[in-house]
Amino acid sequence: MPNVMTQDAVSLLKADHREAEDLFKKYETAKDAGKTAEKHEIARKVCAALLIHMEIEENIFYPAARGATGDDDKLNEAEVEHSGAKELIMQLGDLKPEDPMFDAKVKVLSEQIEHHVDEEENELFPEVEDSDLDLDDLGEQMADAKAALQEQHGM
Ligand SMILES: [Fe+2]
Ligand SMILES: [Fe+2]
């Protein structure tokens, strides 16, 4: 019997993107309301979710996409964007939420992610969907890897 929860690879990644966007919006709301503890908790959540998302892309989705599309330029660029995001996430991990740079770093991270997501969804994913990659099978592998990483991160 097919698992009704199974998502194809692209749908899974898009759902992660929407979740990150939603958390960045909630961060702004908490920030505007002066809720520092809540803000910090949201930042912690979005950073953990992004790290897991990038890991399943880098370990599973990107190599498969590279093989299927041969678009090395786009995938190299995506990997460089991931390292930029990881660098900011590392810096945020070292900062106290009351640090004056905390909001600025979250803001820049959200802008970088917005740009990256835009390129993935409008350029990379359509190419992958046009290729002969089995996106259902890939989605299943990614969902398993995501669940294992979430458990590892205590999520
Ligand atoms: Fe990505
Ligand atoms: Fe992504």
PDB file of C-alpha atoms and ligand atoms in Angstrom:
ATOM      1  CA  MET A   1       0.000   0.000   0.000  1.00  0.00           C
ATOM      2  CA  PRO A   2       1.489   3.370  -0.915  1.00  0.00           C
ATOM      3  CA  ASN A   3       2.358   5.605   1.981  1.00  0.00           C
ATOM      4  CA  VAL A   4      -0.003   8.608   1.761  1.00  0.00           C
ATOM      5  CA  MET A   5       2.562  10.734   3.593  1.00  0.00           C
ATOM      6  CA  THR A   6       5.143  10.302   0.824  1.00  0.00           C
ATOM      7  CA  GLN A   7       6.055  13.567  -0.846  1.00  0.00           C
ATOM      8  CA  ASP A   8       8.017  13.907  -4.033  1.00  0.00           C
ATOM      9  CA  ALA A   9      11.420  15.534  -3.577  1.00  0.00           C
ATOM     10  CA  VAL A  10      10.436  18.951  -4.935  1.00  0.00           C
ATOM     11  CA  SER A  11       7.249  19.174  -2.839  1.00  0.00           C
ATOM     12  CA  LEU A  12       9.208  18.236   0.273  1.00  0.00           C
ATOM     13  CA  LEU A  13      11.787  20.958  -0.341  1.00  0.00           C
ATOM     14  CA  LYS A  14       9.131  23.564  -1.171  1.00  0.00           C
ATOM     15  CA  ALA A  15       7.284  22.750   2.064  1.00  0.00           C
ATOM     16  CA  ASP A  16      10.558  23.315   3.974  1.00  0.00           C
ATOM     17  CA  HIS A  17      10.959  26.662   2.208  1.00  0.00           C
ATOM     18  CA  ARG A  18       7.458  27.773   3.225  1.00  0.00           C
ATOM     19  CA  GLU A  19       8.160  26.709   6.811  1.00  0.00           C
ATOM     20  CA  ALA A  20      11.365  28.791   6.908  1.00  0.00           C
ATOM     21  CA  GLU A  21       9.586  31.824   5.438  1.00  0.00           C
ATOM     22  CA  ASP A  22       6.868  31.467   8.036  1.00  0.00           C
ATOM     23  CA  LEU A  23       9.419  31.314  10.869  1.00  0.00           C
ATOM     24  CA  PHE A  24      11.244  34.400   9.571  1.00  0.00           C
ATOM     25  CA  LYS A  25       7.892  36.255   9.553  1.00  0.00           C
ATOM     26  CA  LYS A  26       7.186  35.125  13.106  1.00  0.00           C
ATOM     27  CA  TYR A  27      10.639  36.341  14.089  1.00  0.00           C
ATOM     28  CA  GLU A  28       9.819  39.822  12.783  1.00  0.00           C
ATOM     29  CA  THR A  29       6.526  39.848  14.690  1.00  0.00           C
ATOM     30  CA  ALA A  30       8.205  38.795  17.953  1.00  0.00           C
ATOM     31  CA  LYS A  31      10.948  41.354  17.366  1.00  0.00           C
ATOM     32  CA  ASP A  32       8.447  44.177  16.816  1.00  0.00           C
ATOM     33  CA  ALA A  33       6.614  43.143  19.981  1.00  0.00           C
ATOM     34  CA  GLY A  34       9.876  43.244  21.955  1.00  0.00           C
ATOM     35  CA  LYS A  35       9.606  39.552  22.865  1.00  0.00           C
ATOM     36  CA  THR A  36      13.296  38.662  23.124  1.00  0.00           C
ATOM     37  CA  ALA A  37      12.953  35.132  24.493  1.00  0.00           C
ATOM     38  CA  GLU A  38      10.381  34.184  21.865  1.00  0.00           C
ATOM     39  CA  LYS A  39      12.486  35.771  19.143  1.00  0.00           C
ATOM     40  CA  HIS A  40      15.513  33.775  20.222  1.00  0.00           C
ATOM     41  CA  GLU A  41      13.517  30.528  20.255  1.00  0.00           C
ATOM     42  CA  ILE A  42      12.249  31.194  16.709  1.00  0.00           C
ATOM     43  CA  ALA A  43      15.781  31.977  15.506  1.00  0.00           C
ATOM     44  CA  ARG A  44      17.027  28.722  17.042  1.00  0.00           C
ATOM     45  CA  LYS A  45      14.219  26.820  15.308  1.00  0.00           C
ATOM     46  CA  VAL A  46      14.715  28.333  11.861  1.00  0.00           C
ATOM     47  CA  CYS A  47      18.499  27.820  12.016  1.00  0.00           C
ATOM     48  CA  ALA A  48      18.092  24.135  12.957  1.00  0.00           C
ATOM     49  CA  ALA A  49      15.475  23.618  10.227  1.00  0.00           C
ATOM     50  CA  LEU A  50      17.690  25.310   7.626  1.00  0.00           C
ATOM     51  CA  LEU A  51      20.728  23.231   8.578  1.00  0.00           C
ATOM     52  CA  ILE A  52      18.734  20.020   8.148  1.00  0.00           C
ATOM     53  CA  HIS A  53      17.247  21.274   4.872  1.00  0.00           C
ATOM     54  CA  MET A  54      20.673  22.164   3.474  1.00  0.00           C
ATOM     55  CA  GLU A  55      22.088  18.839   4.568  1.00  0.00           C
ATOM     56  CA  ILE A  56      19.471  16.767   2.766  1.00  0.00           C
ATOM     57  CA  GLU A  57      19.860  18.955  -0.311  1.00  0.00           C
ATOM     58  CA  GLU A  58      23.648  18.647  -0.305  1.00  0.00           C
ATOM     59  CA  ASN A  59      23.746  14.939   0.483  1.00  0.00           C
ATOM     60  CA  ILE A  60      20.841  13.687  -1.600  1.00  0.00           C
ATOM     61  CA  PHE A  61      19.044  16.216  -3.804  1.00  0.00           C
ATOM     62  CA  TYR A  62      21.920  18.195  -5.304  1.00  0.00           C
ATOM     63  CA  PRO A  63      24.029  15.155  -6.310  1.00  0.00           C
ATOM     64  CA  ALA A  64      20.955  13.597  -7.944  1.00  0.00           C
ATOM     65  CA  ALA A  65      20.103  16.899  -9.650  1.00  0.00           C
ATOM     66  CA  ARG A  66      23.691  17.277 -10.827  1.00  0.00           C
ATOM     67  CA  GLY A  67      23.620  13.817 -12.373  1.00  0.00           C
ATOM     68  CA  ALA A  68      20.243  14.337 -14.011  1.00  0.00           C
ATOM     69  CA  THR A  69      20.617  17.907 -15.322  1.00  0.00           C
ATOM     70  CA  GLY A  70      24.403  18.309 -15.682  1.00  0.00           C
ATOM     71  CA  ASP A  71      23.901  21.940 -14.642  1.00  0.00           C
ATOM     72  CA  ASP A  72      27.114  22.291 -12.652  1.00  0.00           C
ATOM     73  CA  ASP A  73      27.062  26.112 -12.690  1.00  0.00           C
ATOM     74  CA  LYS A  74      23.697  26.306 -10.954  1.00  0.00           C
ATOM     75  CA  LEU A  75      24.513  23.610  -8.415  1.00  0.00           C
ATOM     76  CA  ASN A  76      27.932  25.072  -7.609  1.00  0.00           C
ATOM     77  CA  GLU A  77      26.278  28.439  -7.043  1.00  0.00           C
ATOM     78  CA  ALA A  78      23.691  26.822  -4.766  1.00  0.00           C
ATOM     79  CA  GLU A  79      26.454  25.214  -2.700  1.00  0.00           C
ATOM     80  CA  VAL A  80      28.260  28.544  -2.323  1.00  0.00           C
ATOM     81  CA  GLU A  81      24.995  30.105  -1.144  1.00  0.00           C
ATOM     82  CA  HIS A  82      24.601  27.316   1.395  1.00  0.00           C
ATOM     83  CA  SER A  83      28.075  27.989   2.821  1.00  0.00           C
ATOM     84  CA  GLY A  84      27.207  31.675   3.172  1.00  0.00           C
ATOM     85  CA  ALA A  85      24.039  30.791   5.075  1.00  0.00           C
ATOM     86  CA  LYS A  86      25.876  28.289   7.292  1.00  0.00           C
ATOM     87  CA  GLU A  87      28.483  30.909   8.150  1.00  0.00           C
ATOM     88  CA  LEU A  88      25.750  33.315   9.332  1.00  0.00           C
ATOM     89  CA  ILE A  89      24.006  30.525  11.266  1.00  0.00           C
ATOM     90  CA  MET A  90      27.305  29.741  13.031  1.00  0.00           C
ATOM     91  CA  GLN A  91      27.787  33.413  13.909  1.00  0.00           C
ATOM     92  CA  LEU A  92      24.230  33.559  15.278  1.00  0.00           C
ATOM     93  CA  GLY A  93      24.931  30.518  17.449  1.00  0.00           C
ATOM     94  CA  ASP A  94      27.739  32.449  19.149  1.00  0.00           C
ATOM     95  CA  LEU A  95      25.643  35.571  19.822  1.00  0.00           C
ATOM     96  CA  LYS A  96      23.424  36.371  22.779  1.00  0.00           C
ATOM     97  CA  PRO A  97      19.896  37.327  21.653  1.00  0.00           C
ATOM     98  CA  GLU A  98      20.311  40.780  23.195  1.00  0.00           C
ATOM     99  CA  ASP A  99      23.416  41.429  21.102  1.00  0.00           C
ATOM    100  CA  PRO A 100      22.768  44.473  18.883  1.00  0.00           C
ATOM    101  CA  MET A 101      23.902  42.469  15.810  1.00  0.00           C
ATOM    102  CA  PHE A 102      21.491  39.588  16.370  1.00  0.00           C
ATOM    103  CA  ASP A 103      18.508  41.076  14.486  1.00  0.00           C
ATOM    104  CA  ALA A 104      20.749  42.240  11.632  1.00  0.00           C
ATOM    105  CA  LYS A 105      22.197  38.776  11.147  1.00  0.00           C
ATOM    106  CA  VAL A 106      18.758  37.127  11.165  1.00  0.00           C
ATOM    107  CA  LYS A 107      17.564  39.739   8.649  1.00  0.00           C
ATOM    108  CA  VAL A 108      20.488  39.162   6.275  1.00  0.00           C
ATOM    109  CA  LEU A 109      20.094  35.398   6.647  1.00  0.00           C
ATOM    110  CA  SER A 110      16.412  35.689   5.684  1.00  0.00           C
ATOM    111  CA  GLU A 111      17.291  37.812   2.643  1.00  0.00           C
ATOM    112  CA  GLN A 112      19.975  35.387   1.505  1.00  0.00           C
ATOM    113  CA  ILE A 113      17.602  32.457   1.939  1.00  0.00           C
ATOM    114  CA  GLU A 114      14.873  34.299   0.036  1.00  0.00           C
ATOM    115  CA  HIS A 115      17.233  34.791  -2.912  1.00  0.00           C
ATOM    116  CA  HIS A 116      18.429  31.186  -2.769  1.00  0.00           C
ATOM    117  CA  VAL A 117      14.890  29.765  -2.549  1.00  0.00           C
ATOM    118  CA  ASP A 118      13.837  31.915  -5.491  1.00  0.00           C
ATOM    119  CA  GLU A 119      16.625  30.456  -7.652  1.00  0.00           C
ATOM    120  CA  GLU A 120      15.897  26.907  -6.559  1.00  0.00           C
ATOM    121  CA  GLU A 121      12.174  27.139  -7.180  1.00  0.00           C
ATOM    122  CA  ASN A 122      12.300  29.116 -10.432  1.00  0.00           C
ATOM    123  CA  GLU A 123      15.433  27.695 -12.059  1.00  0.00           C
ATOM    124  CA  LEU A 124      16.732  24.480 -10.515  1.00  0.00           C
ATOM    125  CA  PHE A 125      13.499  22.659  -9.636  1.00  0.00           C
ATOM    126  CA  PRO A 126      11.912  23.111 -13.095  1.00  0.00           C
ATOM    127  CA  GLU A 127      15.077  21.655 -14.674  1.00  0.00           C
ATOM    128  CA  VAL A 128      14.954  18.707 -12.300  1.00  0.00           C
ATOM    129  CA  GLU A 129      11.250  18.181 -13.012  1.00  0.00           C
ATOM    130  CA  ASP A 130      12.030  18.083 -16.742  1.00  0.00           C
ATOM    131  CA  SER A 131      14.729  15.456 -16.219  1.00  0.00           C
ATOM    132  CA  ASP A 132      14.125  11.735 -15.867  1.00  0.00           C
ATOM    133  CA  LEU A 133      14.888  11.702 -12.156  1.00  0.00           C
ATOM    134  CA  ASP A 134      12.506   9.608 -10.018  1.00  0.00           C
ATOM    135  CA  LEU A 135      11.312  12.370  -7.694  1.00  0.00           C
ATOM    136  CA  ASP A 136       9.061  10.072  -5.657  1.00  0.00           C
ATOM    137  CA  ASP A 137      11.911   7.732  -4.813  1.00  0.00           C
ATOM    138  CA  LEU A 138      14.195  10.668  -4.070  1.00  0.00           C
ATOM    139  CA  GLY A 139      11.512  12.251  -1.873  1.00  0.00           C
ATOM    140  CA  GLU A 140      11.272   9.072   0.154  1.00  0.00           C
ATOM    141  CA  GLN A 141      15.043   8.962   0.730  1.00  0.00           C
ATOM    142  CA  MET A 142      15.016  12.621   1.724  1.00  0.00           C
ATOM    143  CA  ALA A 143      12.081  12.217   4.122  1.00  0.00           C
ATOM    144  CA  ASP A 144      13.930   9.355   5.864  1.00  0.00           C
ATOM    145  CA  ALA A 145      17.145  11.380   6.100  1.00  0.00           C
ATOM    146  CA  LYS A 146      15.221  14.400   7.379  1.00  0.00           C
ATOM    147  CA  ALA A 147      13.503  12.368  10.098  1.00  0.00           C
ATOM    148  CA  ALA A 148      16.843  10.907  11.219  1.00  0.00           C
ATOM    149  CA  LEU A 149      18.455  14.364  11.364  1.00  0.00           C
ATOM    150  CA  GLN A 150      15.496  15.832  13.251  1.00  0.00           C
ATOM    151  CA  GLU A 151      15.821  13.088  15.836  1.00  0.00           C
ATOM    152  CA  GLN A 152      19.547  13.733  16.067  1.00  0.00           C
ATOM    153  CA  HIS A 153      18.846  17.449  16.681  1.00  0.00           C
ATOM    154  CA  GLY A 154      16.191  16.584  19.279  1.00  0.00           C
ATOM    155  CA  MET A 155      13.383  18.089  17.221  1.00  0.00           C
TER     156      MET A 155
HETATM  157 FE    FE B   1      19.340  25.045  -1.095  1.00  0.00          FE
HETATM  158 FE    FE B   2      16.147  24.608  -0.600  1.00  0.00          FE
END
